[in-house]
Each structure stands twice: as C-alpha cells, then as structure tokens.
PDB file of C-alpha atoms in Angstrom:
ATOM      1  CA  MET A   1       0.000   0.000   0.000  1.00 29.00           C
ATOM      2  CA  SER A   2       1.277   3.408  -0.916  1.00 31.00           C
ATOM      3  CA  ARG A   3      -0.216   5.022   2.197  1.00 31.00           C
ATOM      4  CA  MET A   4      -2.007   3.836   5.302  1.00 29.00           C
ATOM      5  CA  LEU A   5      -4.629   5.716   7.327  1.00 30.00           C
ATOM      6  CA  SER A   6      -6.889   3.765   9.682  1.00 31.00           C
ATOM      7  CA  GLY A   7      -5.668   0.680   7.874  1.00 31.00           C
ATOM      8  CA  VAL A   8      -6.482   1.512   4.267  1.00 34.00           C
ATOM      9  CA  LEU A   9      -6.867  -1.675   2.243  1.00 34.00           C
ATOM     10  CA  ALA A  10      -8.356  -2.612  -1.108  1.00 35.00           C
ATOM     11  CA  ILE A  11      -9.338  -6.199  -1.791  1.00 32.00           C
ATOM     12  CA  LEU A  12     -10.208  -7.316  -5.276  1.00 30.00           C
ATOM     13  CA  LEU A  13     -11.917 -10.701  -5.314  1.00 27.00           C
ATOM     14  CA  SER A  14     -11.689 -12.757  -8.491  1.00 27.00           C
ATOM     15  CA  ALA A  15     -10.677  -9.871 -10.736  1.00 27.00           C
ATOM     16  CA  LEU A  16     -12.387 -10.493 -14.058  1.00 26.00           C
ATOM     17  CA  PHE A  17     -12.078  -9.009 -17.488  1.00 26.00           C
ATOM     18  CA  ALA A  18     -15.045 -10.813 -19.030  1.00 27.00           C
ATOM     19  CA  GLN A  19     -16.088 -10.970 -22.653  1.00 27.00           C
ATOM     20  CA  ALA A  20     -17.645  -7.622 -23.487  1.00 28.00           C
ATOM     21  CA  VAL A  21     -21.050  -7.668 -25.074  1.00 26.00           C
ATOM     22  CA  ALA A  22     -22.267  -4.197 -25.989  1.00 28.00           C
ATOM     23  CA  ALA A  23     -25.420  -3.430 -24.023  1.00 28.00           C
ATOM     24  CA  GLN A  24     -27.236  -1.372 -26.593  1.00 29.00           C
ATOM     25  CA  GLY A  25     -30.091  -0.492 -24.260  1.00 34.00           C
ATOM     26  CA  ARG A  26     -28.004   0.703 -21.366  1.00 42.00           C
ATOM     27  CA  VAL A  27     -28.485   4.151 -19.864  1.00 48.00           C
ATOM     28  CA  GLY A  28     -25.411   5.736 -18.328  1.00 56.00           C
ATOM     29  CA  GLY A  29     -23.490   2.532 -17.800  1.00 71.00           C
ATOM     30  CA  VAL A  30     -22.900   2.806 -14.033  1.00 87.00           C
ATOM     31  CA  GLN A  31     -25.373   2.274 -11.212  1.00 89.00           C
ATOM     32  CA  VAL A  32     -24.563   3.624  -7.750  1.00 91.00           C
ATOM     33  CA  SER A  33     -26.119   2.921  -4.377  1.00 90.00           C
ATOM     34  CA  ALA A  34     -24.829   4.085  -1.002  1.00 93.00           C
ATOM     35  CA  TYR A  35     -25.890   3.827   2.626  1.00 91.00           C
ATOM     36  CA  THR A  36     -24.535   4.171   6.163  1.00 92.00           C
ATOM     37  CA  GLU A  37     -24.455   1.555   8.906  1.00 87.00           C
ATOM     38  CA  VAL A  38     -26.528   3.857  11.164  1.00 92.00           C
ATOM     39  CA  GLY A  39     -29.276   4.570   8.636  1.00 92.00           C
ATOM     40  CA  ALA A  40     -28.374   8.192   7.865  1.00 93.00           C
ATOM     41  CA  ALA A  41     -29.456   9.327   4.395  1.00 93.00           C
ATOM     42  CA  VAL A  42     -26.842   9.399   1.601  1.00 94.00           C
ATOM     43  CA  THR A  43     -27.128  11.190  -1.761  1.00 93.00           C
ATOM     44  CA  LEU A  44     -24.834  11.133  -4.774  1.00 94.00           C
ATOM     45  CA  ARG A  45     -24.593  14.854  -5.482  1.00 95.00           C
ATOM     46  CA  GLU A  46     -21.904  15.336  -8.129  1.00 96.00           C
ATOM     47  CA  VAL A  47     -19.937  13.261 -10.642  1.00 96.00           C
ATOM     48  CA  ALA A  48     -16.838  14.299 -12.590  1.00 97.00           C
ATOM     49  CA  VAL A  49     -15.419  12.086 -15.363  1.00 96.00           C
ATOM     50  CA  GLN A  50     -11.961  12.385 -16.886  1.00 96.00           C
ATOM     51  CA  ALA A  51     -11.184   9.988 -19.740  1.00 94.00           C
ATOM     52  CA  ARG A  52      -8.058   9.498 -21.841  1.00 91.00           C
ATOM     53  CA  LEU A  53      -8.524   7.626 -25.126  1.00 89.00           C
ATOM     54  CA  SER A  54      -5.461   6.096 -26.729  1.00 82.00           C
ATOM     55  CA  GLN A  55      -4.672   3.048 -28.878  1.00 73.00           C
ATOM     56  CA  GLY A  56      -8.021   1.374 -28.387  1.00 76.00           C
ATOM     57  CA  VAL A  57      -8.260   1.756 -24.623  1.00 80.00           C
ATOM     58  CA  ALA A  58     -10.093   4.230 -22.404  1.00 87.00           C
ATOM     59  CA  GLN A  59      -8.592   5.112 -19.030  1.00 89.00           C
ATOM     60  CA  THR A  60     -11.311   6.728 -16.964  1.00 94.00           C
ATOM     61  CA  ASP A  61     -11.231   8.457 -13.578  1.00 96.00           C
ATOM     62  CA  MET A  62     -14.724   8.861 -12.134  1.00 96.00           C
ATOM     63  CA  THR A  63     -14.985  11.102  -9.071  1.00 97.00           C
ATOM     64  CA  LEU A  64     -18.092  10.712  -6.898  1.00 96.00           C
ATOM     65  CA  HIS A  65     -19.267  13.271  -4.323  1.00 96.00           C
ATOM     66  CA  PHE A  66     -21.724  12.045  -1.682  1.00 96.00           C
ATOM     67  CA  ASP A  67     -23.747  14.141   0.756  1.00 95.00           C
ATOM     68  CA  HIS A  68     -24.921  12.469   3.971  1.00 95.00           C
ATOM     69  CA  GLU A  69     -26.717  13.231   7.253  1.00 95.00           C
ATOM     70  CA  LEU A  70     -24.336  11.566   9.704  1.00 95.00           C
ATOM     71  CA  LYS A  71     -24.309  12.965  13.253  1.00 94.00           C
ATOM     72  CA  SER A  72     -21.229  11.007  14.326  1.00 94.00           C
ATOM     73  CA  PRO A  73     -18.409   9.102  12.557  1.00 90.00           C
ATOM     74  CA  ALA A  74     -19.688   5.951  10.885  1.00 89.00           C
ATOM     75  CA  GLN A  75     -19.030   3.503   8.092  1.00 86.00           C
ATOM     76  CA  MET A  76     -20.407   4.153   4.619  1.00 91.00           C
ATOM     77  CA  THR A  77     -21.034   1.484   2.006  1.00 91.00           C
ATOM     78  CA  VAL A  78     -20.967   2.206  -1.728  1.00 93.00           C
ATOM     79  CA  ASN A  79     -22.028  -0.361  -4.330  1.00 92.00           C
ATOM     80  CA  LEU A  80     -21.210   0.035  -8.025  1.00 91.00           C
ATOM     81  CA  VAL A  81     -22.460  -1.872 -11.056  1.00 90.00           C
ATOM     82  CA  ILE A  82     -20.245  -1.164 -14.076  1.00 88.00           C
ATOM     83  CA  ASP A  83     -20.130  -2.326 -17.683  1.00 83.00           C
ATOM     84  CA  LYS A  84     -18.928  -5.852 -18.471  1.00 76.00           C
ATOM     85  CA  ASP A  85     -16.130  -4.448 -20.610  1.00 71.00           C
ATOM     86  CA  ALA A  86     -14.633  -2.343 -17.798  1.00 79.00           C
ATOM     87  CA  VAL A  87     -12.203  -3.245 -15.010  1.00 78.00           C
ATOM     88  CA  ILE A  88     -11.658  -1.267 -11.821  1.00 82.00           C
ATOM     89  CA  THR A  89      -7.891  -0.867 -11.408  1.00 79.00           C
ATOM     90  CA  GLY A  90      -7.895   1.140  -8.180  1.00 82.00           C
ATOM     91  CA  TYR A  91      -9.642   3.755  -6.093  1.00 88.00           C
ATOM     92  CA  SER A  92      -8.963   6.564  -3.657  1.00 90.00           C
ATOM     93  CA  TYR A  93     -10.951   8.559  -1.131  1.00 90.00           C
ATOM     94  CA  TRP A  94     -10.408  11.704   0.901  1.00 90.00           C
ATOM     95  CA  PHE A  95     -10.186  11.837   4.702  1.00 85.00           C
ATOM     96  CA  LYS A  96      -9.718  15.197   6.453  1.00 84.00           C
ATOM     97  CA  GLY A  97      -8.517  16.734   3.208  1.00 85.00           C
ATOM     98  CA  GLU A  98      -5.962  13.995   2.547  1.00 88.00           C
ATOM     99  CA  ARG A  99      -6.223  11.681  -0.446  1.00 89.00           C
ATOM    100  CA  ILE A 100      -5.888   8.024   0.508  1.00 84.00           C
ATOM    101  CA  ASP A 101      -4.794   5.732  -2.334  1.00 81.00           C
ATOM    102  CA  ALA A 102      -5.567   2.030  -2.087  1.00 72.00           C
ATOM    103  CA  LYS A 103      -3.651  -0.783  -3.736  1.00 62.00           C
ATOM    104  CA  LEU A 104      -5.153  -3.878  -5.316  1.00 61.00           C
ATOM    105  CA  LEU A 105      -3.834  -7.127  -3.865  1.00 57.00           C
ATOM    106  CA  ASP A 106      -4.176 -10.832  -4.551  1.00 56.00           C
ATOM    107  CA  ASN A 107      -6.859 -12.447  -2.387  1.00 53.00           C
ATOM    108  CA  ASP A 108      -4.646 -14.367   0.054  1.00 58.00           C
ATOM    109  CA  GLN A 109      -2.295 -11.463   0.666  1.00 57.00           C
ATOM    110  CA  ALA A 110      -5.192  -9.018   1.020  1.00 54.00           C
ATOM    111  CA  TRP A 111      -7.049 -11.088   3.588  1.00 55.00           C
ATOM    112  CA  GLU A 112      -3.832 -11.662   5.569  1.00 61.00           C
ATOM    113  CA  ILE A 113      -3.301  -7.901   5.827  1.00 59.00           C
ATOM    114  CA  TYR A 114      -6.986  -7.364   6.569  1.00 54.00           C
ATOM    115  CA  ARG A 115      -6.888  -9.746   9.541  1.00 59.00           C
ATOM    116  CA  ALA A 116      -3.720  -8.107  10.847  1.00 60.00           C
ATOM    117  CA  VAL A 117      -5.283  -4.649  10.629  1.00 56.00           C
ATOM    118  CA  THR A 118      -8.595  -5.565  12.253  1.00 51.00           C
ATOM    119  CA  SER A 119      -6.849  -7.480  15.069  1.00 51.00           C
ATOM    120  CA  ARG A 120      -5.352  -4.150  16.160  1.00 51.00           C
ATOM    121  CA  GLY A 121      -8.807  -2.616  16.433  1.00 47.00           C
ATOM    122  CA  ARG A 122      -8.474  -0.467  13.321  1.00 51.00           C
ATOM    123  CA  ASP A 123     -11.036  -0.289  10.532  1.00 51.00           C
ATOM    124  CA  PRO A 124      -9.809  -0.687   6.945  1.00 57.00           C
ATOM    125  CA  ALA A 125     -11.400   0.587   3.801  1.00 66.00           C
ATOM    126  CA  ILE A 126     -12.299  -2.427   1.681  1.00 72.00           C
ATOM    127  CA  MET A 127     -13.138  -2.994  -1.957  1.00 75.00           C
ATOM    128  CA  GLU A 128     -14.508  -6.367  -2.988  1.00 73.00           C
ATOM    129  CA  GLN A 129     -15.727  -7.676  -6.317  1.00 73.00           C
ATOM    130  CA  TRP A 130     -18.959  -9.537  -5.669  1.00 76.00           C
ATOM    131  CA  GLY A 131     -19.704 -10.500  -9.247  1.00 73.00           C
ATOM    132  CA  GLU A 132     -18.732  -9.963 -12.837  1.00 72.00           C
ATOM    133  CA  THR A 133     -19.749  -6.294 -12.776  1.00 81.00           C
ATOM    134  CA  ASN A 134     -20.534  -5.649  -9.088  1.00 85.00           C
ATOM    135  CA  TYR A 135     -18.119  -3.902  -6.728  1.00 85.00           C
ATOM    136  CA  HIS A 136     -18.589  -3.266  -3.018  1.00 84.00           C
ATOM    137  CA  PHE A 137     -16.787  -0.555  -1.009  1.00 86.00           C
ATOM    138  CA  GLN A 138     -16.777  -0.055   2.761  1.00 83.00           C
ATOM    139  CA  ILE A 139     -15.164   3.166   4.021  1.00 86.00           C
ATOM    140  CA  TYR A 140     -14.566   4.132   7.634  1.00 81.00           C
ATOM    141  CA  PRO A 141     -14.671   6.616   9.165  1.00 83.00           C
ATOM    142  CA  VAL A 142     -16.880   9.089   7.333  1.00 89.00           C
ATOM    143  CA  GLU A 143     -17.257  12.118   9.562  1.00 90.00           C
ATOM    144  CA  PRO A 144     -20.296  14.385  10.065  1.00 94.00           C
ATOM    145  CA  GLY A 145     -20.292  17.753   8.313  1.00 92.00           C
ATOM    146  CA  THR A 146     -18.103  16.525   5.450  1.00 92.00           C
ATOM    147  CA  GLU A 147     -18.806  15.025   2.062  1.00 93.00           C
ATOM    148  CA  LEU A 148     -17.496  11.621   1.034  1.00 94.00           C
ATOM    149  CA  LYS A 149     -15.360  12.055  -2.074  1.00 95.00           C
ATOM    150  CA  MET A 150     -13.929   9.054  -3.875  1.00 95.00           C
ATOM    151  CA  VAL A 151     -12.403   8.425  -7.307  1.00 95.00           C
ATOM    152  CA  ILE A 152     -12.688   5.137  -9.181  1.00 93.00           C
ATOM    153  CA  HIS A 153     -10.058   4.250 -11.799  1.00 89.00           C
ATOM    154  CA  THR A 154     -11.209   2.017 -14.662  1.00 88.00           C
ATOM    155  CA  VAL A 155      -9.923   0.819 -18.002  1.00 82.00           C
ATOM    156  CA  SER A 156     -11.975  -0.499 -20.896  1.00 82.00           C
ATOM    157  CA  PRO A 157     -11.499  -1.141 -24.614  1.00 79.00           C
ATOM    158  CA  TRP A 158     -13.193   0.997 -27.199  1.00 82.00           C
ATOM    159  CA  GLU A 159     -16.394  -0.405 -28.596  1.00 83.00           C
ATOM    160  CA  SER A 160     -17.032  -0.756 -32.315  1.00 78.00           C
ATOM    161  CA  ASP A 161     -19.821  -1.064 -34.848  1.00 77.00           C
ATOM    162  CA  ALA A 162     -20.063  -0.951 -38.630  1.00 72.00           C
ATOM    163  CA  ASP A 163     -19.234   2.766 -38.709  1.00 76.00           C
ATOM    164  CA  SER A 164     -16.427   3.409 -36.231  1.00 80.00           C
ATOM    165  CA  PHE A 165     -14.879   2.774 -32.866  1.00 83.00           C
ATOM    166  CA  TYR A 166     -16.616   4.595 -30.034  1.00 88.00           C
ATOM    167  CA  TYR A 167     -16.458   5.380 -26.304  1.00 90.00           C
ATOM    168  CA  ARG A 168     -19.389   5.984 -23.981  1.00 90.00           C
ATOM    169  CA  PRO A 169     -18.581   8.213 -20.980  1.00 91.00           C
ATOM    170  CA  PRO A 170     -19.889   6.722 -17.713  1.00 92.00           C
ATOM    171  CA  GLN A 171     -22.970   8.486 -16.403  1.00 90.00           C
ATOM    172  CA  PRO A 172     -23.673   7.189 -12.886  1.00 89.00           C
ATOM    173  CA  SER A 173     -27.318   6.892 -12.005  1.00 79.00           C
ATOM    174  CA  GLN A 174     -29.007   6.619  -8.625  1.00 76.00           C
ATOM    175  CA  GLY A 175     -32.580   7.107  -9.815  1.00 78.00           C
ATOM    176  CA  THR A 176     -32.625  10.886  -9.328  1.00 84.00           C
ATOM    177  CA  PRO A 177     -30.859  13.664 -11.302  1.00 91.00           C
ATOM    178  CA  LEU A 178     -27.338  14.654 -10.284  1.00 93.00           C
ATOM    179  CA  LYS A 179     -26.890  18.219  -9.106  1.00 95.00           C
ATOM    180  CA  LYS A 180     -23.803  18.473 -11.297  1.00 95.00           C
ATOM    181  CA  TYR A 181     -22.124  16.344 -13.944  1.00 94.00           C
ATOM    182  CA  THR A 182     -18.911  17.103 -15.807  1.00 94.00           C
ATOM    183  CA  ALA A 183     -16.995  15.089 -18.381  1.00 93.00           C
ATOM    184  CA  GLU A 184     -13.649  15.812 -20.019  1.00 92.00           C
ATOM    185  CA  VAL A 185     -12.379  13.478 -22.748  1.00 91.00           C
ATOM    186  CA  THR A 186      -8.913  13.841 -24.268  1.00 89.00           C
ATOM    187  CA  MET A 187      -6.868  12.123 -26.973  1.00 86.00           C
ATOM    188  CA  PRO A 188      -3.135  12.539 -27.637  1.00 78.00           C
ATOM    189  CA  ASP A 189      -1.634  14.094 -30.750  1.00 64.00           C
ATOM    190  CA  SER A 190      -1.157  10.624 -32.197  1.00 55.00           C
ATOM    191  CA  GLY A 191      -4.902  10.055 -32.200  1.00 54.00           C
ATOM    192  CA  PRO A 192      -7.001   9.778 -35.368  1.00 56.00           C
ATOM    193  CA  ASP A 193      -8.005  12.815 -37.380  1.00 56.00           C
ATOM    194  CA  GLU A 194     -11.725  12.161 -37.087  1.00 72.00           C
ATOM    195  CA  VAL A 195     -13.269  12.294 -33.611  1.00 79.00           C
ATOM    196  CA  ARG A 196     -16.860  13.379 -33.166  1.00 77.00           C
ATOM    197  CA  ASP A 197     -19.438  13.463 -30.423  1.00 79.00           C
ATOM    198  CA  ASN A 198     -23.126  12.944 -31.101  1.00 75.00           C
ATOM    199  CA  PHE A 199     -24.224  14.855 -27.995  1.00 74.00           C
ATOM    200  CA  ILE A 200     -21.691  17.540 -27.104  1.00 69.00           C
ATOM    201  CA  GLY A 201     -20.285  18.412 -30.513  1.00 65.00           C
ATOM    202  CA  GLN A 202     -16.917  18.347 -32.228  1.00 68.00           C
ATOM    203  CA  PHE A 203     -13.626  17.862 -30.416  1.00 76.00           C
ATOM    204  CA  LYS A 204     -11.201  20.798 -30.330  1.00 78.00           C
ATOM    205  CA  ALA A 205      -7.475  20.700 -31.031  1.00 77.00           C
ATOM    206  CA  ASN A 206      -5.054  22.007 -28.396  1.00 74.00           C
ATOM    207  CA  SER A 207      -1.394  21.645 -27.462  1.00 72.00           C
ATOM    208  CA  GLY A 208      -2.022  18.216 -25.923  1.00 71.00           C
ATOM    209  CA  GLY A 209      -4.053  16.763 -28.782  1.00 80.00           C
ATOM    210  CA  LEU A 210      -7.857  16.674 -28.985  1.00 83.00           C
ATOM    211  CA  SER A 211     -10.262  17.414 -26.155  1.00 85.00           C
ATOM    212  CA  CYS A 212     -13.915  17.881 -25.388  1.00 85.00           C
ATOM    213  CA  ARG A 213     -15.514  19.119 -22.154  1.00 87.00           C
ATOM    214  CA  PHE A 214     -19.124  19.044 -21.010  1.00 88.00           C
ATOM    215  CA  GLU A 215     -20.795  20.386 -17.870  1.00 91.00           C
ATOM    216  CA  ALA A 216     -24.447  20.345 -16.790  1.00 91.00           C
ATOM    217  CA  ASP A 217     -26.651  20.817 -13.739  1.00 94.00           C
ATOM    218  CA  ASN A 218     -29.586  18.544 -12.827  1.00 94.00           C
ATOM    219  CA  TRP A 219     -28.169  15.855 -15.111  1.00 91.00           C
ATOM    220  CA  GLU A 220     -29.948  12.680 -16.139  1.00 88.00           C
ATOM    221  CA  PRO A 221     -28.057   9.994 -18.112  1.00 86.00           C
ATOM    222  CA  GLN A 222     -28.306  10.169 -21.909  1.00 82.00           C
ATOM    223  CA  LYS A 223     -28.882   6.764 -23.468  1.00 76.00           C
ATOM    224  CA  ASP A 224     -27.043   7.112 -26.753  1.00 80.00           C
ATOM    225  CA  TRP A 225     -24.097   9.381 -25.892  1.00 87.00           C
ATOM    226  CA  ARG A 226     -21.171   8.112 -27.956  1.00 88.00           C
ATOM    227  CA  ILE A 227     -17.815   9.612 -28.804  1.00 89.00           C
ATOM    228  CA  ARG A 228     -16.851   8.157 -32.174  1.00 86.00           C
ATOM    229  CA  ILE A 229     -13.296   7.594 -33.399  1.00 84.00           C
ATOM    230  CA  GLY A 230     -12.780   7.092 -37.125  1.00 77.00           C
ATOM    231  CA  ARG A 231     -10.968   4.056 -38.448  1.00 71.00           C
ATOM    232  CA  HIS A 232      -9.407   3.176 -41.789  1.00 67.00           C
ATOM    233  CA  GLU A 233     -11.870   1.634 -44.192  1.00 68.00           C
ATOM    234  CA  GLY A 234     -11.022  -1.669 -45.825  1.00 67.00           C
ATOM    235  CA  GLU A 235      -8.260  -2.556 -43.359  1.00 70.00           C
ATOM    236  CA  LEU A 236      -8.033  -5.050 -40.534  1.00 75.00           C
ATOM    237  CA  ASN A 237      -8.076  -2.791 -37.469  1.00 72.00           C
ATOM    238  CA  VAL A 238      -6.510  -4.511 -34.453  1.00 76.00           C
ATOM    239  CA  LEU A 239      -6.155  -2.821 -31.065  1.00 73.00           C
ATOM    240  CA  ALA A 240      -4.614  -4.532 -28.037  1.00 75.00           C
ATOM    241  CA  GLY A 241      -3.887  -3.610 -24.455  1.00 74.00           C
ATOM    242  CA  GLY A 242      -4.301  -4.501 -20.814  1.00 73.00           C
ATOM    243  CA  GLY A 243      -3.126  -3.777 -17.305  1.00 73.00           C
ATOM    244  CA  ARG A 244      -2.704  -5.059 -13.781  1.00 73.00           C
ATOM    245  CA  SER A 245      -5.790  -6.003 -11.787  1.00 67.00           C
ATOM    246  CA  GLY A 246      -4.128  -7.019  -8.507  1.00 65.00           C
ATOM    247  CA  GLY A 247      -0.747  -8.494  -7.546  1.00 69.00           C
ATOM    248  CA  ALA A 248       0.766 -10.599 -10.319  1.00 75.00           C
ATOM    249  CA  ARG A 249      -2.529 -10.761 -12.173  1.00 77.00           C
ATOM    250  CA  GLY A 250      -3.640  -8.708 -15.102  1.00 80.00           C
ATOM    251  CA  PHE A 251      -6.237  -8.485 -17.844  1.00 78.00           C
ATOM    252  CA  PHE A 252      -5.870  -8.031 -21.580  1.00 81.00           C
ATOM    253  CA  TYR A 253      -8.036  -7.381 -24.603  1.00 77.00           C
ATOM    254  CA  LEU A 254      -7.872  -7.648 -28.377  1.00 78.00           C
ATOM    255  CA  LEU A 255     -10.367  -5.579 -30.355  1.00 75.00           C
ATOM    256  CA  ILE A 256     -10.475  -6.723 -33.974  1.00 77.00           C
ATOM    257  CA  ALA A 257     -12.557  -4.854 -36.548  1.00 72.00           C
ATOM    258  CA  PRO A 258     -12.096  -6.271 -40.058  1.00 75.00           C
ATOM    259  CA  GLY A 259     -12.399  -4.285 -43.268  1.00 70.00           C
ATOM    260  CA  GLN A 260     -13.725  -7.370 -45.000  1.00 74.00           C
ATOM    261  CA  GLU A 261     -15.508 -10.560 -44.024  1.00 79.00           C
ATOM    262  CA  ILE A 262     -13.340 -13.167 -42.276  1.00 77.00           C
ATOM    263  CA  GLU A 263     -14.594 -16.739 -41.896  1.00 78.00           C
ATOM    264  CA  PRO A 264     -13.773 -18.617 -39.778  1.00 77.00           C
ATOM    265  CA  ALA A 265     -11.735 -16.671 -37.209  1.00 75.00           C
ATOM    266  CA  ARG A 266      -9.483 -18.380 -34.665  1.00 78.00           C
ATOM    267  CA  LEU A 267      -7.035 -17.101 -32.054  1.00 78.00           C
ATOM    268  CA  ARG A 268      -3.828 -18.629 -30.682  1.00 81.00           C
ATOM    269  CA  LEU A 269      -1.953 -17.158 -27.698  1.00 82.00           C
ATOM    270  CA  SER A 270       1.587 -18.139 -26.714  1.00 84.00           C
ATOM    271  CA  GLY A 271       4.417 -17.003 -24.468  1.00 85.00           C
ATOM    272  CA  VAL A 272       2.245 -16.011 -21.506  1.00 85.00           C
ATOM    273  CA  SER A 273       0.119 -17.790 -18.903  1.00 88.00           C
ATOM    274  CA  THR A 274      -3.533 -16.963 -19.630  1.00 88.00           C
ATOM    275  CA  SER A 275      -6.964 -17.943 -18.340  1.00 83.00           C
ATOM    276  CA  LYS A 276     -10.637 -17.109 -18.867  1.00 77.00           C
ATOM    277  CA  VAL A 277      -9.974 -16.208 -22.508  1.00 81.00           C
ATOM    278  CA  MET A 278     -13.248 -15.609 -24.351  1.00 76.00           C
ATOM    279  CA  PRO A 279     -13.876 -16.371 -27.132  1.00 74.00           C
ATOM    280  CA  MET A 280     -11.052 -18.350 -28.733  1.00 67.00           C
ATOM    281  CA  ALA A 281     -12.908 -18.847 -32.023  1.00 67.00           C
ATOM    282  CA  THR A 282     -15.915 -17.528 -33.863  1.00 71.00           C
ATOM    283  CA  GLY A 283     -17.860 -18.663 -36.876  1.00 72.00           C
ATOM    284  CA  GLY A 284     -16.911 -15.545 -38.790  1.00 73.00           C
ATOM    285  CA  LEU A 285     -16.434 -11.790 -38.663  1.00 74.00           C
ATOM    286  CA  ALA A 286     -18.672  -9.446 -40.619  1.00 72.00           C
ATOM    287  CA  LYS A 287     -17.129  -6.417 -42.278  1.00 68.00           C
ATOM    288  CA  GLY A 288     -16.781  -3.533 -39.834  1.00 63.00           C
ATOM    289  CA  PHE A 289     -18.160  -5.364 -36.818  1.00 69.00           C
ATOM    290  CA  PRO A 290     -15.819  -6.098 -33.917  1.00 70.00           C
ATOM    291  CA  TRP A 291     -14.498  -9.244 -32.333  1.00 77.00           C
ATOM    292  CA  LEU A 292     -13.575  -8.464 -28.733  1.00 76.00           C
ATOM    293  CA  VAL A 293     -11.404 -11.095 -27.056  1.00 81.00           C
ATOM    294  CA  THR A 294     -10.650 -10.685 -23.352  1.00 79.00           C
ATOM    295  CA  GLY A 295      -8.882 -12.680 -20.683  1.00 81.00           C
ATOM    296  CA  ARG A 296      -6.565 -12.727 -17.700  1.00 82.00           C
ATOM    297  CA  TYR A 297      -2.848 -13.321 -17.490  1.00 86.00           C
ATOM    298  CA  ARG A 298      -0.337 -13.973 -14.731  1.00 85.00           C
ATOM    299  CA  GLY A 299       3.252 -12.775 -14.642  1.00 81.00           C
ATOM    300  CA  SER A 300       4.772 -10.564 -17.307  1.00 74.00           C
TER     301      SER A 300
END
C-alpha cells in the first residue's frame, strides 16, 4: 500500500475481465447505491469524469461526491455496477482533506493484511468484487459535516460497430438527477483525425491533442451518448492492451474490426500464462463489426 490511514486496504476478489457484449439499451453505464451503517441518508450529489482515449483503450477516472446526514463518525457502504467491458484498477478517497490511495492485492495477501489490521482494532477501507460487474466498497470513518469524495479508476477497450470505434462516458445513475455532472475526454496528438461526439459536438485541437468538455446541472443519463473515433476503411483494425488487476494478475483485450468478411476466425496465444480467454474462435467476422477477445494473465 502506498499510504495507510486507519488501515487503508483494497481487496479485489476474483478480478475479471469478461467478454464484453455491448449493451445497446443501457443508460449511463454505471449504477450507484450508497448507505450508512446507522441509517443516515446518503445522496450522490456530483460526478466528474476524466477519460483518456489512446490506442483502443479508455482510461477513466470517475470522481463521486456524496452528501450524507451523519451525526457522528460511521461507516459508509458504496455499491457500483459497471459495464462488463470495464475493469476497476484502483480507487482513492479523501479523509480530512488527505487523499488516501488504495492498492489492489491478490486475495490471500489481502485477507492476511486485513486480519492483521482488524486485530489491532483499526477499521480498513475495503473494496470487494462480488460478481462480474458488481463492486462493493466499505469506508470508515466518514465524519459528520463533510462530504465523502472518492475516485474510481477504470480501463476499458473501445467499442465498435459498422461505422467506427466509439467510447461511452460513464454516467452514474441513482434514480434521481445529479446536481452536477462534468466530463472531459482527451486524446493525444497521435490520435485519429476524425473524432466526433453525437451529444456535445466536435472535439477541439489544443497543445495536448484533442479534447472535449461538457458540464451540466440537474443531469440525467443520456442513453445514446457516444464519442466516435474514425478508423481506416477496408483494413483489418486490431487494437490490443491490458493492465494489472491485482498483484501478479492482469487483464488483456484484443479488439479486432475487419475491413472485409473473415470466416472462420481463430485465435492462438503463446508465451504467456492466460486464463478465462473468451472467445477463442468464432464462426466468422462481418465487415466492420468487432471481435472483442478478453482474458486474464499472470506474470509478465
């Protein structure tokens, strides 16, 4: 752990990078629920999204601001449901103005540290993965008269359809409008020439590449908000990447968008220990439509 305050600990259980199936009917992409152990009301007030798009992957920092009605220090629980094609790679929260960064650990090591911390009568902050897309956070202490502010770090591959690659900014929903929502999406100079947004408008060029910023009050998620990235027609577009998801483990993806029909399509991996690779083969690839292969690896 990079820092320790009241025994800060992040536990990632069974870190998955499952096969991504585009949920065309989704709204927002992230569901949030929060509550306190003493029953005090909790409200997600503000969300700020910062995303960096590069080489087929989106690195997203999603900052959540919670209001609450605590009268004394207590534990707060936050549950997130994210997209199947996203992986949480870390999180931080603020305590008395200080940012506390948590580190993802393998299960055995994490639980060993957890038991050592709790045996000393200290309360750790915990993150667990309860399912393929469900994450559970417990944070203590949250003090009265302060907001709970936390940032979630995720990575995900770009999506694709017959027209282009695209990225959908996360729009957390709790069933009521957010008081404030901001999103800033950037791409480096090496990015493609054509980047467009069907909701905000065109990207602007600056010294760091391309960028687009959006800000709104009383925000409700927009179902079909997509930032589209042009690709070369008629070519086999292949994007690959990955990252650590705890200890020696990591996830990887291959996003393949052919410029012509390919049938059949098969994949062979060598030189690395892999697991949960899906899918290894497909009956065929239609022109322009993607084949997303995901999995886990161990070691280098």
